[in-house]
mmCIF file of C-alpha atoms in Angstrom:
data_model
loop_
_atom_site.group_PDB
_atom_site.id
_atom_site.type_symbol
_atom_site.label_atom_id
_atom_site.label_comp_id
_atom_site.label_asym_id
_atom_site.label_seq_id
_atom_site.Cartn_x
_atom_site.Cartn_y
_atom_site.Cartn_z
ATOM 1 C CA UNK W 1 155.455 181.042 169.562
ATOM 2 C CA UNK W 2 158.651 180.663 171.578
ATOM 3 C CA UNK W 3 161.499 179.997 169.081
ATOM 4 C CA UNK W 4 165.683 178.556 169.465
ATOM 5 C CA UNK W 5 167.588 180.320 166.981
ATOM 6 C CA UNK W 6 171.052 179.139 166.006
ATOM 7 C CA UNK W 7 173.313 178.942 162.788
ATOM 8 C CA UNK W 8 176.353 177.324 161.668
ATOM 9 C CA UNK W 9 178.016 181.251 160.593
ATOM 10 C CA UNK W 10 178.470 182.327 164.213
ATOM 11 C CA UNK W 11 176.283 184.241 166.463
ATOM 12 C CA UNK W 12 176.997 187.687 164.964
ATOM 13 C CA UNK W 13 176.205 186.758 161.327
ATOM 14 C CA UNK W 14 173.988 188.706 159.013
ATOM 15 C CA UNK W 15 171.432 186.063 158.200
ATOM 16 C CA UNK W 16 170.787 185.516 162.117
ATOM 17 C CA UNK W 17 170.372 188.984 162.970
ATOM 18 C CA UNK W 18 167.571 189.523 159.741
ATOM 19 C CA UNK W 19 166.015 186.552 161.113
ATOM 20 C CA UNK W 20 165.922 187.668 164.681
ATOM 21 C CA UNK W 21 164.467 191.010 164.080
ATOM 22 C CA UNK W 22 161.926 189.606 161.282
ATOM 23 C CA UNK W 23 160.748 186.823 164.138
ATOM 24 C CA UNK W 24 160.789 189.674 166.517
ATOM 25 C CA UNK W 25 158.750 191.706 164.604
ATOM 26 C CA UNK W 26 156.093 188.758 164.381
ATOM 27 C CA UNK W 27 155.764 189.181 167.769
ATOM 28 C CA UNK W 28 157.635 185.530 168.493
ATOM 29 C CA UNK W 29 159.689 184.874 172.077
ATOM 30 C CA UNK W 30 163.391 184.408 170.970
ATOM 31 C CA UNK W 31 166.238 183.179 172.016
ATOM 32 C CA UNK W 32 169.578 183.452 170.446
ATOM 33 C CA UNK W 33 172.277 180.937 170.878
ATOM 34 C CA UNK W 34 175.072 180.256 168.442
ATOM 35 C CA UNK W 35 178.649 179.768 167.410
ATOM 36 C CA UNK W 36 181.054 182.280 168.025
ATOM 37 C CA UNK W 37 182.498 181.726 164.913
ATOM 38 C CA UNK W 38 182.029 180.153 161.673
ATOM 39 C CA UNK W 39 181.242 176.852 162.054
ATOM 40 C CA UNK W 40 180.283 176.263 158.413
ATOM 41 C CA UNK W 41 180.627 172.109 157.742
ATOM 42 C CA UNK W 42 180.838 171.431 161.350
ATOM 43 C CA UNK W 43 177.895 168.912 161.120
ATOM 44 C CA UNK W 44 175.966 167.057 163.662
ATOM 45 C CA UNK W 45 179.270 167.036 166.125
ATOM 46 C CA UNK W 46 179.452 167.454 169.642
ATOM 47 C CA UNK W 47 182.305 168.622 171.695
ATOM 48 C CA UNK W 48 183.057 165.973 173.883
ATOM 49 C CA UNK W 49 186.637 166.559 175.070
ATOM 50 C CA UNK W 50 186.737 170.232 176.707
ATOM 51 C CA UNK W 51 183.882 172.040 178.387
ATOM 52 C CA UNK W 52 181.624 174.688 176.768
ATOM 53 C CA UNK W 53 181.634 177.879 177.718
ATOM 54 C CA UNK W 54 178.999 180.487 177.400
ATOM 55 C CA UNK W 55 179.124 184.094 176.938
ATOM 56 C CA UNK W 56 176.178 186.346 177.281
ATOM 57 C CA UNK W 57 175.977 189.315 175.268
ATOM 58 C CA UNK W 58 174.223 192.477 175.554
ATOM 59 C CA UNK W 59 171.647 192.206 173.242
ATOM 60 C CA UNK W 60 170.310 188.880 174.806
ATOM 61 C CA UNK W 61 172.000 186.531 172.539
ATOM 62 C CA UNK W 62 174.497 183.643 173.931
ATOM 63 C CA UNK W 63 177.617 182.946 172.106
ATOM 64 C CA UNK W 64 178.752 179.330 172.985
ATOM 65 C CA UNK W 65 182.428 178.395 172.189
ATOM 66 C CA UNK W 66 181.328 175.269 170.007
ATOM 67 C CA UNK W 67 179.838 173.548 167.367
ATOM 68 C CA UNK W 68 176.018 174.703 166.150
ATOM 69 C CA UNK W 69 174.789 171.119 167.761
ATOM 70 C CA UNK W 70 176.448 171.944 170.828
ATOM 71 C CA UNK W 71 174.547 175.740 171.109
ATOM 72 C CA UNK W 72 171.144 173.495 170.647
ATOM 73 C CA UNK W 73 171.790 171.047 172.838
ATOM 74 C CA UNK W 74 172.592 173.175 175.792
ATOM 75 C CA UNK W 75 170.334 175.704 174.950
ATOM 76 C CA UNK W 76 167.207 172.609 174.838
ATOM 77 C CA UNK W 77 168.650 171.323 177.950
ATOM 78 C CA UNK W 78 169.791 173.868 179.838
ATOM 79 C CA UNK W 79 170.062 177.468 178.658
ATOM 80 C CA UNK W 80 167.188 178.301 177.397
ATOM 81 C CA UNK W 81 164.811 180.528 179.688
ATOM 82 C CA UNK W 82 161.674 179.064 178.501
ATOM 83 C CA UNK W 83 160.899 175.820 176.679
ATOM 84 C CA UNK W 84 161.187 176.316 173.055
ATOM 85 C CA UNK W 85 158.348 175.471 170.932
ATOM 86 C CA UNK W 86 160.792 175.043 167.790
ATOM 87 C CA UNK W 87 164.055 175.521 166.679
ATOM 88 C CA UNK W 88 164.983 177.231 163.515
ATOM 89 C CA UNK W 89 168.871 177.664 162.066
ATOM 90 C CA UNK W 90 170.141 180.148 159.729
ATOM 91 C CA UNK W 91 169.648 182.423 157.532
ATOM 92 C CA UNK W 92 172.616 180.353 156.336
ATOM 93 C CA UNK W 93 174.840 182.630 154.336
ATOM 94 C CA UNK W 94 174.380 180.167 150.891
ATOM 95 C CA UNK W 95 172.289 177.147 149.633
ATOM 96 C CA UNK W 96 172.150 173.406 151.388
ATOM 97 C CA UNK W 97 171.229 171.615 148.712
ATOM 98 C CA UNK W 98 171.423 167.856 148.219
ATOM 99 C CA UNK W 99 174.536 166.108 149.471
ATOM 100 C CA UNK W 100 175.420 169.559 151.222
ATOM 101 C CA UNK W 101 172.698 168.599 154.431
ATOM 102 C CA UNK W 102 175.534 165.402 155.342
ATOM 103 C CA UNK W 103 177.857 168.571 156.394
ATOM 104 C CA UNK W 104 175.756 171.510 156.795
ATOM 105 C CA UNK W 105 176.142 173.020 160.219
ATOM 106 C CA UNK W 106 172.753 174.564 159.816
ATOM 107 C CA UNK W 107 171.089 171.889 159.415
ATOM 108 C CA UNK W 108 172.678 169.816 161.864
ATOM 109 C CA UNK W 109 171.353 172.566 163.995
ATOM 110 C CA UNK W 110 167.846 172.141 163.212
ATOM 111 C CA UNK W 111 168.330 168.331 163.199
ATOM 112 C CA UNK W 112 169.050 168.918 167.101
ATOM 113 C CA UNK W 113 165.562 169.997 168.007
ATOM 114 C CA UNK W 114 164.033 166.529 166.266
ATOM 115 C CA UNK W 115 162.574 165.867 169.606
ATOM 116 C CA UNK W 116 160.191 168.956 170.102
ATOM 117 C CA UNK W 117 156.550 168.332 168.923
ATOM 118 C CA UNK W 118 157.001 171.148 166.437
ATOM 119 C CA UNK W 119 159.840 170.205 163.384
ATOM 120 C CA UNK W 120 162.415 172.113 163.371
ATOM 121 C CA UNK W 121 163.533 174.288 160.357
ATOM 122 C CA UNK W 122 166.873 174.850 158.194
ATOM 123 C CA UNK W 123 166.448 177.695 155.898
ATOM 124 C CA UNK W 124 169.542 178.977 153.903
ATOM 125 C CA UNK W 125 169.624 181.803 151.392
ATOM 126 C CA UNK W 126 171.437 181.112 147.673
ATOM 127 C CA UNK W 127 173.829 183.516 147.882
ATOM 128 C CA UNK W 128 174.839 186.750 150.802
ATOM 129 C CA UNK W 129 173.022 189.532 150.025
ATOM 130 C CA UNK W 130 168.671 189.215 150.247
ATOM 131 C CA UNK W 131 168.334 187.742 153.530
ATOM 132 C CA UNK W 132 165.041 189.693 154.147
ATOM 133 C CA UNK W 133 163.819 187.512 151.329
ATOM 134 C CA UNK W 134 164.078 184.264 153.395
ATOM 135 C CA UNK W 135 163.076 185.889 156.517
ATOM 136 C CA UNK W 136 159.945 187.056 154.740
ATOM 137 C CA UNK W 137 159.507 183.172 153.173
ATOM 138 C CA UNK W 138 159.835 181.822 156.730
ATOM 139 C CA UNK W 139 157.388 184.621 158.308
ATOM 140 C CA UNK W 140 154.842 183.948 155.939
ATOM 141 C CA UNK W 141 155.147 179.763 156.275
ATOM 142 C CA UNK W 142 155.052 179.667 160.077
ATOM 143 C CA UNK W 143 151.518 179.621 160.338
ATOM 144 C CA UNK W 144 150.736 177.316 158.013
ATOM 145 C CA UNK W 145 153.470 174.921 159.352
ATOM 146 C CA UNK W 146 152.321 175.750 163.144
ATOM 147 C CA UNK W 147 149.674 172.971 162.729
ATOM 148 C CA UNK W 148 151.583 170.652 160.185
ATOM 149 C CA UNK W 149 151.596 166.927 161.011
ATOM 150 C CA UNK W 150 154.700 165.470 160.072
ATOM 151 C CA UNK W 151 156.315 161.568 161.071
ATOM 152 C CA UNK W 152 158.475 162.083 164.011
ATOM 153 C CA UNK W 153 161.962 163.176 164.094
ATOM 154 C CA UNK W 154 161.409 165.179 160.883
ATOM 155 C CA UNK W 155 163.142 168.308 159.999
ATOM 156 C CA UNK W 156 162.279 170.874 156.865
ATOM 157 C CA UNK W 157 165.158 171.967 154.681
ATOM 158 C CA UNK W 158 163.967 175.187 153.548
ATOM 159 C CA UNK W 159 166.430 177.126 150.735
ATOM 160 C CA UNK W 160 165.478 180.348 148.892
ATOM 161 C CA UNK W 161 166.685 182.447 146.029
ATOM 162 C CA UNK W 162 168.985 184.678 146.494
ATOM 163 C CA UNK W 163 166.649 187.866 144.755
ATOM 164 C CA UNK W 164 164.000 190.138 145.668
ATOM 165 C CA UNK W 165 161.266 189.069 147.620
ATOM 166 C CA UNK W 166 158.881 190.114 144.578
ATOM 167 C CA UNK W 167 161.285 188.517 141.714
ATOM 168 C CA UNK W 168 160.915 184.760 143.950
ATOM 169 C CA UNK W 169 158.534 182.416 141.159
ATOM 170 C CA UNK W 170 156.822 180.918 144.246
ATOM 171 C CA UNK W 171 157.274 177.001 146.120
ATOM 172 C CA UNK W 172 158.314 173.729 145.871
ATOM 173 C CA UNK W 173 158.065 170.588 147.625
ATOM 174 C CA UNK W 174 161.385 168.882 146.829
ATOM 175 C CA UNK W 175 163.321 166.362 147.296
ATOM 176 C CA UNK W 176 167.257 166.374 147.845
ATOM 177 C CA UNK W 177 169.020 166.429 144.864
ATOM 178 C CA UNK W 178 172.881 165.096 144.686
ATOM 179 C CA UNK W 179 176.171 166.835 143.724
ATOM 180 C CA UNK W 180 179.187 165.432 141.324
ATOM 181 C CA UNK W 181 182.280 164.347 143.515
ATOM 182 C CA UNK W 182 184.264 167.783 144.535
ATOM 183 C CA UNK W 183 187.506 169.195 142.937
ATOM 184 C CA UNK W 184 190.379 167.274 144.388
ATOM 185 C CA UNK W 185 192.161 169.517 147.547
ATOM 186 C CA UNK W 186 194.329 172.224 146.975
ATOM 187 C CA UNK W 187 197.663 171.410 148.224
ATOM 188 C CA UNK W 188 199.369 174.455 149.406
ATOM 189 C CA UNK W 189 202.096 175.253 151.758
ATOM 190 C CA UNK W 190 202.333 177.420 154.757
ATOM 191 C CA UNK W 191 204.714 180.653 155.443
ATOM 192 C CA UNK W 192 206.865 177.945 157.283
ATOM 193 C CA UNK W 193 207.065 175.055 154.943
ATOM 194 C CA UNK W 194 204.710 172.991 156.223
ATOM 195 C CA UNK W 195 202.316 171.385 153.734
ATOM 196 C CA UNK W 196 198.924 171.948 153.706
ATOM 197 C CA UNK W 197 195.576 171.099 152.086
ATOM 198 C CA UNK W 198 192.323 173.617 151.149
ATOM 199 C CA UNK W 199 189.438 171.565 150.561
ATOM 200 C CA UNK W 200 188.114 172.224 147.295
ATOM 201 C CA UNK W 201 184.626 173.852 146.523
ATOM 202 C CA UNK W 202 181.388 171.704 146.011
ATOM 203 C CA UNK W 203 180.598 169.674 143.531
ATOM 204 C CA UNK W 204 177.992 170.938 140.739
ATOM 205 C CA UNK W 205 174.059 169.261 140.858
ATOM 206 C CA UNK W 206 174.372 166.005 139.195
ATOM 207 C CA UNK W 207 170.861 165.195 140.079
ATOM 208 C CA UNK W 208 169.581 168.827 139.564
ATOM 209 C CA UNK W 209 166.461 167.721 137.592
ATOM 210 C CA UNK W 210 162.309 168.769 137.852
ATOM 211 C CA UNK W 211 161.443 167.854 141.733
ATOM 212 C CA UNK W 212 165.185 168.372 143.339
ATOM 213 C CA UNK W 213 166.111 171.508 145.389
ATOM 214 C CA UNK W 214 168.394 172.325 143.283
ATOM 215 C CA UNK W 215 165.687 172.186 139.944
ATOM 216 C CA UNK W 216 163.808 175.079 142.677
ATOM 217 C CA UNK W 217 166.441 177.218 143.149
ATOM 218 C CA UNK W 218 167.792 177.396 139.729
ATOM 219 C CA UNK W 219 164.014 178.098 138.516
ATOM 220 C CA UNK W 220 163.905 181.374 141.561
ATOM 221 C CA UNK W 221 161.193 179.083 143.830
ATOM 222 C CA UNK W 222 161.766 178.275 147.283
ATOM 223 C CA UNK W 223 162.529 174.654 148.357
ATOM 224 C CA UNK W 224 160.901 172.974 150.950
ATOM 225 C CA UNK W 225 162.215 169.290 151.541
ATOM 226 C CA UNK W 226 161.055 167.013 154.289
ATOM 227 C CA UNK W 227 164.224 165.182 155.842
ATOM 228 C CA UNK W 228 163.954 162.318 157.911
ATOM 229 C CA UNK W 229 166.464 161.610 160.787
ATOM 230 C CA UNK W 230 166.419 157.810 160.306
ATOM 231 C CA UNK W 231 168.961 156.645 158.089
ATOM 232 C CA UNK W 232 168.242 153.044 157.726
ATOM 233 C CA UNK W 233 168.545 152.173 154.354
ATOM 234 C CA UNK W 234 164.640 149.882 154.388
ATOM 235 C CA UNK W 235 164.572 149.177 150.999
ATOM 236 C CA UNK W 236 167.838 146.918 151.136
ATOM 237 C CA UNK W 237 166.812 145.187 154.085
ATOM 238 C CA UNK W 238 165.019 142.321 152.338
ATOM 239 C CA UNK W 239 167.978 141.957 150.543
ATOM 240 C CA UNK W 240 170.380 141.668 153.082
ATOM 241 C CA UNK W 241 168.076 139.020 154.576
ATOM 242 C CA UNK W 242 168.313 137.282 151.657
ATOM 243 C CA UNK W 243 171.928 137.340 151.494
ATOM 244 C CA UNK W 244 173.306 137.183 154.687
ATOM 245 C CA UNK W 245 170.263 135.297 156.915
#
C-alpha cells in the first residue's frame, strides 16, 4: 500500500511520527508531508496569496510552510514520488468529534484525498499520551477497509480512546454527534495595550447520546463515522421548491 501522511499538529508531532513508524512497520510505502507548525483549526483552506515553500528533511519527510490542505494538495499533485493509494491524517493530538470536523485541520486533510479510489482516513486520539493505541486501531482496520466500497468522495472519521490498547471496549459505527455553543472569547490585552481575544475552548456534547462519536468515546470504543463531502442539504430541497418555485 503506498500511503500520504499529513496532520494538522505540524510535521514533527508525536502522533505522526507513531503513525509513521507503525505504517512502516506494516511494511506500507510512506510519504510524509505536513505543516511546519501547528495548524490545529486551520480547516479545508488553501493558501492562495504567497507561494509554498517546501523543505525536505532528513528523515524523508517534507515540511511545507502552509495549511494541512495545502501539504495534500501539493503532495497529490506534485510532490509525491509515487501515486498514493490513500491518504491518512493524524494521529491528531485530541478527539474530532461532531461539530469539531467543520474546523479540524486533520480532517480537512483527509477530506483532500476525496478523489483517490481508496477513502481517505482522519483518525485522532482522545487525549496526548497512547498514540500507539490508534496506530494499532488503524493497523489492524486497513485490511479490512482495503476492499471497502464506499459512495464517492467519502472520508472515515476515525477517533479512539485515549487508554491502553487492551483497556479499548471495541467499535462503533457512528454518526457525528453535535457540541453546545462555546464559552464566549477571552478578552485579554497584550504587553503593549493592544486588545486582544483567546477563543474559548469547545463546547461540551449536546448530542452525545447511544450512536454519536462522542456516546463511543465516552464508553472507551473506537468511532468510525462515514462523512460525506457533499453538503447539500437534500432533504429541504422539496421544500424550497415549494416555497420559492
Amino acid at each position: 500500500m503506498k500511503l500520504l501522511l499529513s496532520n494538522d499538529d505540524g510535521v514533527h508531532a508525536k502522533g505522526l511520527t507513531v503513525l509513521r513508524q507503525f505504517c512502516q512497520q506494516a511494511g506500507w510505502d510512506v510519504q510524509v508531508i505536513a505543516p511546519d507548525r501547528d495548524r490545529s483549526g486551520a480547516s479545508n483552506s488553501l493558501t492562495l496569496t504567497r507561494p509554498l515553500s517546501p523543505l525536505y528533511l532528513a528523515d524523508g519527510a517534507i515540511s511545507i510552510d502552509g495549511t494541512p490542505t495545502d501539504c495534500v494538495h501539493l503532495g497529490l499533485n506534485t510532490l509525491c514520488p509515487y501515486p498514493p493509494e490513500r491518504v491518512i491524517a493524524g494521529i491528531n493530538a485530541g478527539p474530532n468529534l461532531g461539530d469539531d470536523v467543520i474546523y479540524s485541520g486533520t480532517v480537512a486533510a483527509a477530506m483532500e484525498g476525496r478523489f483517490l479510489d481508496l477513502p481517505p482516513l482522519a483518525i485522532s486520539l482522545a487525549g496526548k499520551h497512547h498514540y500507539e493505541t490508534a496506530a494499532q486501531v488503524l493497523i489492524e482496520l486497513l485490511p479490512k477497509l482495503h476492499v471497502l466500497q464506499l459512495a464517492p468522495r467519502t472520508l472515515l472519521n476515525i477517533n479512539v480512546p485515549d487508554v491502553p490498547y487492551a483497556e479499548l471496549a471495541g467499535t462503533q459505527i457512528t454518526r457525528l454527534g453535535h457540541r453546545q455553543r462555546s464559552d464566549n472569547p477571552v478578552h485579554a490585552q497584550n504587553p503593549r495595550g493592544k486588545e486582544c481575544y483567546w477563543i474559548n475552548a469547545q463546547g461540551k456534547g449536546a448530542d452525545a447520546g447511544p450512536g454519536t462519536d462522542f456516546y463511543a468515546i465516552a464508553h472507551n470504543m473506537v468511532s468510525i463515522t462515514p462523512i460525506q463531502v457533499d453538503m447539500t442539504g437534500h432533504e429541504s430541497i422539496d421544500a424550497l421548491k415549494e416555497v420559492l418555485l
